[in-house]
Tab-separated table of C-alpha atoms in Angstrom:
chain	number	residue	atom	x	y	z
A	28	UNK	CA	49.482	126.070	68.550
A	29	UNK	CA	50.859	125.710	72.068
A	30	UNK	CA	49.258	122.280	72.422
A	31	UNK	CA	50.903	121.222	69.167
A	32	UNK	CA	54.285	122.406	70.381
A	33	UNK	CA	53.794	120.577	73.689
A	34	UNK	CA	52.848	117.408	71.847
A	35	UNK	CA	55.947	117.622	69.676
A	36	UNK	CA	58.109	118.235	72.731
A	37	UNK	CA	56.625	115.219	74.533
A	38	UNK	CA	57.122	113.033	71.462
A	39	UNK	CA	60.728	114.193	71.255
A	40	UNK	CA	61.304	113.406	74.921
A	41	UNK	CA	59.773	109.956	74.406
A	42	UNK	CA	62.203	109.324	71.565
A	43	UNK	CA	65.083	110.189	73.914
A	44	UNK	CA	63.901	107.764	76.585
A	45	UNK	CA	66.778	105.346	77.288
A	46	UNK	CA	64.656	103.322	79.725
A	47	UNK	CA	61.711	101.934	77.716
A	48	UNK	CA	58.926	100.437	79.790
A	49	UNK	CA	57.749	96.897	79.091
A	50	UNK	CA	54.087	96.154	79.798
A	51	UNK	CA	53.552	93.731	82.623
A	52	UNK	CA	51.581	91.409	80.343
A	53	UNK	CA	54.803	90.717	78.414
A	54	UNK	CA	56.919	90.066	81.495
A	55	UNK	CA	57.427	86.431	82.487
A	56	UNK	CA	58.619	85.529	85.958
A	57	UNK	CA	60.378	82.307	86.875
A	58	UNK	CA	61.737	80.548	89.964
A	59	UNK	CA	65.298	80.702	88.645
A	60	UNK	CA	64.979	84.429	88.039
A	61	UNK	CA	63.701	84.961	91.581
A	62	UNK	CA	66.606	82.949	92.997
A	63	UNK	CA	69.152	84.962	91.031
A	64	UNK	CA	67.470	88.215	92.106
A	65	UNK	CA	67.620	87.185	95.758
A	66	UNK	CA	71.338	86.370	95.427
A	67	UNK	CA	71.945	89.689	93.639
A	68	UNK	CA	70.135	91.749	96.316
A	69	UNK	CA	71.997	89.946	99.102
A	70	UNK	CA	75.348	90.565	97.408
A	71	UNK	CA	74.504	94.229	96.824
A	72	UNK	CA	73.555	94.696	100.488
A	73	UNK	CA	76.754	93.010	101.701
A	74	UNK	CA	79.060	94.964	99.366
A	75	UNK	CA	77.259	98.224	100.172
A	76	UNK	CA	77.924	97.731	103.882
A	77	UNK	CA	81.577	96.894	103.179
A	78	UNK	CA	81.941	99.941	100.943
A	79	UNK	CA	80.449	102.182	103.635
A	80	UNK	CA	82.995	100.830	106.121
A	81	UNK	CA	85.778	101.633	103.638
A	82	UNK	CA	84.324	105.125	103.214
A	83	UNK	CA	84.423	105.706	106.973
A	84	UNK	CA	88.060	104.563	107.220
A	85	UNK	CA	91.053	106.842	106.638
A	86	UNK	CA	94.630	106.250	105.574
A	87	UNK	CA	97.956	108.003	106.061
A	88	UNK	CA	99.687	109.629	103.113
A	89	UNK	CA	103.470	110.086	103.288
A	90	UNK	CA	105.249	112.830	101.343
A	91	UNK	CA	109.003	113.444	101.366
A	92	UNK	CA	110.951	116.631	100.787
A	93	UNK	CA	114.270	118.209	101.732
A	94	UNK	CA	114.281	119.860	105.141
A	95	UNK	CA	115.326	123.473	104.578
A	96	UNK	CA	114.896	124.647	108.170
A	97	UNK	CA	118.374	124.857	109.707
A	98	UNK	CA	117.903	127.828	112.039
A	99	UNK	CA	115.301	126.492	114.453
A	100	UNK	CA	116.144	124.619	117.626
A	101	UNK	CA	115.512	120.949	118.233
A	102	UNK	CA	113.687	120.000	121.398
A	103	UNK	CA	114.673	116.784	123.204
A	104	UNK	CA	112.149	115.387	125.709
A	105	UNK	CA	113.760	113.129	128.307
A	106	UNK	CA	112.494	110.936	131.122
A	107	UNK	CA	115.166	108.425	132.193
A	108	UNK	CA	115.711	106.725	135.540
A	109	UNK	CA	119.262	105.609	136.422
A	110	UNK	CA	120.003	103.227	139.291
A	111	UNK	CA	122.443	105.658	140.928
A	112	UNK	CA	122.013	108.514	143.357
A	113	UNK	CA	121.523	111.944	141.843
A	114	UNK	CA	124.733	113.389	143.342
A	115	UNK	CA	126.763	110.775	141.453
A	116	UNK	CA	125.478	111.310	137.903
A	117	UNK	CA	125.318	114.175	135.424
A	118	UNK	CA	123.542	114.626	132.082
A	119	UNK	CA	124.284	117.051	129.286
A	120	UNK	CA	124.503	117.355	125.488
A	121	UNK	CA	127.647	117.723	123.448
A	122	UNK	CA	126.989	119.594	120.203
A	123	UNK	CA	129.317	118.053	117.656
A	124	UNK	CA	129.066	120.969	115.231
A	125	UNK	CA	130.256	123.626	117.676
A	126	UNK	CA	132.027	121.196	120.069
A	127	UNK	CA	130.343	122.750	123.046
A	128	UNK	CA	128.128	121.584	125.871
A	129	UNK	CA	124.505	122.604	125.471
A	130	UNK	CA	122.717	123.993	128.491
A	131	UNK	CA	121.122	121.305	130.649
A	132	UNK	CA	119.177	123.683	132.884
A	133	UNK	CA	115.865	122.220	131.682
A	134	UNK	CA	116.553	118.853	133.316
A	135	UNK	CA	115.275	117.926	136.772
A	136	UNK	CA	117.086	115.418	139.000
A	137	UNK	CA	114.574	113.651	141.210
A	138	UNK	CA	115.552	110.941	143.763
A	139	UNK	CA	113.200	107.979	143.312
A	140	UNK	CA	113.194	104.217	143.983
A	141	UNK	CA	114.290	102.260	140.921
A	142	UNK	CA	111.657	99.594	141.536
A	143	UNK	CA	108.301	100.380	139.919
A	144	UNK	CA	104.896	100.094	141.526
A	145	UNK	CA	102.529	97.356	140.229
A	146	UNK	CA	100.527	99.911	138.248
A	147	UNK	CA	103.675	101.323	136.659
A	148	UNK	CA	104.954	97.828	135.845
A	149	UNK	CA	101.702	97.072	134.047
A	150	UNK	CA	102.067	100.148	131.823
A	151	UNK	CA	105.713	99.367	131.128
A	152	UNK	CA	104.818	95.787	130.171
A	153	UNK	CA	102.139	97.126	127.822
A	154	UNK	CA	104.639	99.486	126.179
A	155	UNK	CA	107.114	96.653	125.657
A	156	UNK	CA	104.419	94.524	124.003
A	157	UNK	CA	103.489	97.406	121.685
A	158	UNK	CA	107.150	97.950	120.814
A	159	UNK	CA	107.584	94.289	119.860
A	160	UNK	CA	104.459	94.407	117.675
A	161	UNK	CA	105.618	97.624	116.003
A	162	UNK	CA	108.852	95.923	114.974
A	163	UNK	CA	106.875	93.124	113.301
A	164	UNK	CA	103.944	95.085	111.852
A	165	UNK	CA	104.974	98.549	110.698
A	166	UNK	CA	101.432	99.427	109.626
A	167	UNK	CA	100.509	99.789	113.320
A	168	UNK	CA	102.354	103.109	113.295
A	169	UNK	CA	99.522	104.550	111.181
A	170	UNK	CA	97.031	103.479	113.843
A	171	UNK	CA	99.092	105.260	116.506
A	172	UNK	CA	99.257	108.421	114.380
A	173	UNK	CA	95.488	108.441	113.866
A	174	UNK	CA	94.645	107.691	117.512
A	175	UNK	CA	97.020	110.256	119.045
A	176	UNK	CA	95.416	113.274	120.673
A	177	UNK	CA	96.488	115.843	123.205
A	178	UNK	CA	94.429	114.571	126.121
A	179	UNK	CA	95.997	111.098	126.039
A	180	UNK	CA	99.270	110.249	127.717
A	181	UNK	CA	101.742	107.372	127.670
A	182	UNK	CA	103.656	108.599	130.729
A	183	UNK	CA	103.937	106.406	133.785
A	184	UNK	CA	101.195	106.917	136.381
A	185	UNK	CA	102.286	108.874	139.457
A	186	UNK	CA	104.088	106.870	142.133
A	187	UNK	CA	102.330	106.434	145.436
A	188	UNK	CA	104.298	107.639	148.427
A	189	UNK	CA	105.978	104.797	150.280
A	190	UNK	CA	108.154	105.816	153.187
A	191	UNK	CA	109.492	102.274	153.637
A	192	UNK	CA	111.250	102.307	150.234
A	193	UNK	CA	114.248	104.652	150.197
A	194	UNK	CA	115.196	106.400	146.913
A	195	UNK	CA	118.120	104.499	145.405
A	196	UNK	CA	117.898	105.914	141.857
A	197	UNK	CA	117.728	109.230	140.039
A	198	UNK	CA	115.003	110.218	137.645
A	199	UNK	CA	116.278	112.719	135.066
A	200	UNK	CA	113.382	114.327	133.225
A	201	UNK	CA	112.625	117.531	131.369
A	202	UNK	CA	113.546	118.925	127.971
A	203	UNK	CA	116.497	120.527	126.185
A	204	UNK	CA	116.812	122.811	123.166
A	205	UNK	CA	119.772	122.090	120.900
A	206	UNK	CA	120.862	123.028	117.389
A	207	UNK	CA	119.594	120.885	114.506
A	208	UNK	CA	122.928	119.146	114.037
A	209	UNK	CA	124.376	115.847	115.196
A	210	UNK	CA	124.970	115.611	118.914
A	211	UNK	CA	125.535	113.354	121.871
A	212	UNK	CA	123.277	113.283	124.897
A	213	UNK	CA	124.881	111.289	127.677
A	214	UNK	CA	124.521	110.411	131.339
A	215	UNK	CA	127.720	109.474	133.095
A	216	UNK	CA	129.444	109.650	136.464
A	217	UNK	CA	129.919	113.109	137.957
A	218	UNK	CA	128.529	116.512	137.161
A	219	UNK	CA	129.634	118.258	133.979
A	220	UNK	CA	132.147	121.042	134.516
A	221	UNK	CA	133.031	123.829	132.085
A	222	UNK	CA	136.382	123.330	130.398
A	223	UNK	CA	137.915	125.598	127.731
A	224	UNK	CA	139.576	122.740	125.863
A	225	UNK	CA	136.916	120.076	125.885
A	226	UNK	CA	134.306	118.291	127.897
A	227	UNK	CA	134.761	116.771	131.366
A	228	UNK	CA	132.807	115.322	134.263
A	229	UNK	CA	133.819	115.527	137.911
A	230	UNK	CA	133.996	111.781	138.636
A	231	UNK	CA	137.107	111.517	140.784
A	232	UNK	CA	135.182	111.453	144.063
A	233	UNK	CA	132.891	108.561	143.032
A	234	UNK	CA	134.117	105.030	143.669
A	235	UNK	CA	133.869	102.382	140.942
A	236	UNK	CA	131.910	100.093	143.244
A	237	UNK	CA	129.000	102.547	143.228
A	238	UNK	CA	128.760	102.557	139.407
A	239	UNK	CA	125.446	101.112	138.276
A	240	UNK	CA	124.080	102.290	134.945
A	241	UNK	CA	121.040	100.085	134.937
A	242	UNK	CA	118.392	102.374	133.551
A	243	UNK	CA	114.837	102.644	132.349
A	244	UNK	CA	113.770	104.954	129.516
A	245	UNK	CA	110.206	105.957	130.261
A	246	UNK	CA	110.143	108.489	127.451
A	247	UNK	CA	112.496	109.892	124.813
A	248	UNK	CA	111.299	111.993	121.901
A	249	UNK	CA	112.385	114.827	119.661
A	250	UNK	CA	110.367	117.893	118.717
A	251	UNK	CA	106.957	118.869	119.999
A	252	UNK	CA	105.740	116.646	122.819
A	253	UNK	CA	102.658	114.727	121.628
A	254	UNK	CA	101.083	112.518	124.307
A	255	UNK	CA	99.711	109.343	122.769
A	256	UNK	CA	102.613	108.841	120.341
A	257	UNK	CA	104.757	105.820	121.272
A	258	UNK	CA	108.429	106.286	120.449
A	259	UNK	CA	110.935	103.463	119.775
A	260	UNK	CA	112.688	103.681	123.160
A	261	UNK	CA	109.639	104.158	125.395
A	262	UNK	CA	109.496	101.405	127.995
A	263	UNK	CA	113.097	100.247	127.448
A	264	UNK	CA	114.826	98.795	130.514
A	265	UNK	CA	118.486	97.732	130.679
A	266	UNK	CA	120.162	96.017	133.630
A	267	UNK	CA	123.945	96.402	133.899
A	268	UNK	CA	125.901	93.193	134.434
A	269	UNK	CA	129.091	95.040	135.422
A	270	UNK	CA	129.987	98.274	137.194
A	271	UNK	CA	131.979	99.626	134.225
A	272	UNK	CA	129.368	99.190	131.519
A	273	UNK	CA	128.582	101.443	128.567
A	274	UNK	CA	125.164	101.618	126.906
A	275	UNK	CA	125.058	103.240	123.467
A	276	UNK	CA	122.048	104.272	121.377
A	277	UNK	CA	122.657	105.411	117.798
A	278	UNK	CA	119.648	107.458	116.742
A	279	UNK	CA	118.630	108.846	113.342
A	280	UNK	CA	116.063	111.627	113.690
A	281	UNK	CA	113.629	112.411	110.838
A	282	UNK	CA	111.657	115.711	110.983
A	283	UNK	CA	107.962	114.962	110.625
A	284	UNK	CA	104.896	117.116	110.104
A	285	UNK	CA	101.795	115.316	111.331
A	286	UNK	CA	98.332	116.377	110.123
A	287	UNK	CA	95.406	114.238	111.252
A	288	UNK	CA	91.743	114.894	112.056
A	289	UNK	CA	92.630	115.074	115.759
A	290	UNK	CA	95.972	116.840	115.833
A	291	UNK	CA	98.341	118.925	113.736
A	292	UNK	CA	101.917	119.198	114.984
A	293	UNK	CA	105.576	119.248	114.011
A	294	UNK	CA	107.395	116.360	115.624
A	295	UNK	CA	110.236	113.967	114.816
A	296	UNK	CA	110.369	110.242	114.215
A	297	UNK	CA	113.552	108.317	114.840
A	298	UNK	CA	115.113	104.901	114.438
A	299	UNK	CA	117.631	103.506	116.905
A	300	UNK	CA	120.404	100.912	117.053
A	301	UNK	CA	121.501	99.671	120.478
A	302	UNK	CA	124.878	98.477	121.688
A	303	UNK	CA	126.307	97.714	125.104
A	304	UNK	CA	129.733	96.593	126.288
A	305	UNK	CA	131.861	96.397	129.408
A	306	UNK	CA	134.724	98.882	129.702
A	307	UNK	CA	137.966	96.959	130.174
A	308	UNK	CA	141.109	98.828	129.194
A	309	UNK	CA	143.293	95.752	129.669
A	310	UNK	CA	141.220	93.839	127.078
A	311	UNK	CA	141.166	96.750	124.624
A	312	UNK	CA	137.601	97.890	125.344
A	313	UNK	CA	138.124	101.597	125.943
A	314	UNK	CA	135.594	104.270	126.764
A	315	UNK	CA	133.645	105.776	129.629
A	316	UNK	CA	130.941	104.041	131.626
A	317	UNK	CA	127.535	105.569	131.180
A	318	UNK	CA	124.532	105.986	128.862
A	319	UNK	CA	125.267	107.622	125.504
A	320	UNK	CA	122.640	108.624	122.936
A	321	UNK	CA	124.287	109.748	119.720
A	322	UNK	CA	121.740	111.321	117.390
A	323	UNK	CA	121.949	112.587	113.828
A	324	UNK	CA	119.402	114.705	111.937
A	325	UNK	CA	118.151	113.447	108.576
A	326	UNK	CA	118.136	115.887	105.644
A	327	UNK	CA	114.690	114.663	104.574
A	328	UNK	CA	111.414	115.780	106.071
A	329	UNK	CA	108.288	113.610	106.088
A	330	UNK	CA	104.765	115.024	105.909
A	331	UNK	CA	102.148	112.571	107.206
A	332	UNK	CA	98.572	113.483	106.294
A	333	UNK	CA	95.398	111.619	107.181
A	334	UNK	CA	93.170	111.404	104.109
A	335	UNK	CA	89.544	110.426	103.634
A	336	UNK	CA	87.644	109.140	100.603
A	337	UNK	CA	85.591	111.948	98.957
A	338	UNK	CA	81.820	111.558	99.022
A	339	UNK	CA	81.530	111.725	95.232
A	340	UNK	CA	84.009	108.869	94.899
A	341	UNK	CA	81.948	106.843	97.368
A	342	UNK	CA	78.810	107.421	95.255
A	343	UNK	CA	80.619	106.433	92.045
A	344	UNK	CA	81.937	103.234	93.612
A	345	UNK	CA	78.487	102.444	95.060
A	346	UNK	CA	76.766	102.942	91.684
A	347	UNK	CA	79.423	100.793	90.058
A	348	UNK	CA	78.768	98.006	92.569
A	349	UNK	CA	74.968	98.076	92.139
A	350	UNK	CA	75.018	98.378	88.338
A	351	UNK	CA	77.804	95.848	87.938
A	352	UNK	CA	76.056	93.213	90.048
A	353	UNK	CA	72.748	93.699	88.194
A	354	UNK	CA	74.440	93.438	84.801
A	355	UNK	CA	76.623	90.481	85.779
A	356	UNK	CA	73.806	88.473	87.352
A	357	UNK	CA	71.576	89.199	84.345
A	358	UNK	CA	74.243	87.962	81.937
A	359	UNK	CA	74.943	84.864	84.031
A	360	UNK	CA	71.248	84.107	84.371
A	361	UNK	CA	70.673	84.451	80.613
A	362	UNK	CA	73.692	82.305	79.803
A	363	UNK	CA	72.649	79.637	82.301
A	364	UNK	CA	69.120	79.589	80.915
A	365	UNK	CA	70.457	79.265	77.371
A	366	UNK	CA	72.671	76.321	78.344
A	367	UNK	CA	69.802	74.660	80.212
A	368	UNK	CA	67.472	74.975	77.207
A	369	UNK	CA	70.072	73.408	74.925
A	370	UNK	CA	70.615	70.475	77.292
A	371	UNK	CA	66.882	69.874	77.779
A	372	UNK	CA	66.229	70.085	74.024
A	373	UNK	CA	68.892	67.430	73.329
A	374	UNK	CA	67.319	65.134	75.900
A	375	UNK	CA	63.894	65.597	74.312
A	376	UNK	CA	65.184	64.913	70.803
A	377	UNK	CA	66.992	61.825	71.994
A	378	UNK	CA	63.790	60.289	73.348
A	379	UNK	CA	62.329	60.032	69.804
A	380	UNK	CA	64.491	57.873	67.555
A	381	UNK	CA	64.081	58.305	63.808
A	382	UNK	CA	62.827	55.296	61.728
A	383	UNK	CA	63.193	54.564	57.992
A	384	UNK	CA	59.833	54.504	56.141
A	385	UNK	CA	59.786	52.901	52.614
A	386	UNK	CA	58.202	55.024	49.903
A	387	UNK	CA	56.378	53.693	46.808
A	388	UNK	CA	59.164	54.903	44.459
A	389	UNK	CA	61.799	52.820	46.295
A	390	UNK	CA	63.218	55.683	48.443
A	391	UNK	CA	63.212	55.783	52.150
A	392	UNK	CA	62.274	58.515	54.583
A	393	UNK	CA	63.595	59.031	58.095
A	394	UNK	CA	60.534	60.947	59.243
A	395	UNK	CA	58.427	59.517	61.989
A	396	UNK	CA	55.373	57.621	60.652
A	397	UNK	CA	52.029	59.172	61.218
A	398	UNK	CA	49.891	57.500	63.816
A	399	UNK	CA	46.504	56.641	62.385
A	400	UNK	CA	43.557	54.599	63.535
A	401	UNK	CA	44.502	51.692	61.236
A	402	UNK	CA	47.955	51.474	62.737
A	403	UNK	CA	46.548	50.826	66.139
A	404	UNK	CA	44.831	47.634	65.109
């Protein structure tokens, strides 16, 4: 009884077989079929390698939402060198919402030579090349996001001590914490002094001939400091053509949450528009000589996430490639063989021309006459 049940089960499973086996005695091989098979296997191998490379790659996904965090502080990371002595310049932030000067205690004034060392010039030249490429190819920003990690750094290499070169510039570096509202970070002549009715710098003791706001922005970023991320103003260098010259940078800051396989941080991206002009009150160009960075905070927040293709999707795509190539090459091979047989058959039929054979009853026949022994004589 059990054997009978097993036999019925096996017969049922055979009926459900969707892959019937053809005996080898009924299989006919051909040179054209072998050629098509070789092309199919080569194509499958090539596309499989390409698909595996796509599977290993990642892409950045951008999501946008309204920034609801208004209570936290905004960090500004600064590293700027001005071609003036440190006792002649002052840097601070004017908060436009509260019309007050933010504390600038986190900034360090370091006397340095304005001229860079050869190693530092090489890094600055590299940053300028990257900045020009980023303006042309925006997709490179994704590469920078994915390659950023905490052990890397885009800061200038340390300067070697050179006693022959006297410090003729001032390096202002450090960080500030300000409210998340529009503000104005500026470097101008004289130190900032507290004033109950506004904002002032003690510049009366500095002569106009000593004004020189040629500057180099080695680094400027907002939010958490992430070494490896290249910001729009990194590597910027401006040379003043006049003593009374104003440099303005209009910055729009966008809060950004960055989540990659190497790092997860809350930082800020920003775009910038530059303008510079000479202060000449007689010609109607009013203002104060110096470097002014006016920033505004965007109400939108961007979440940048590095995504990877799931393994199951890779398997589905791979099966689709293999099955699709086998089916397509089989159809093309069958169609080509069918066309070839039709063409060859027409050539064969054309080689035998039909002749009219008279019949005894007066009719004619277009069949080919039979070849007999008497016809050969």
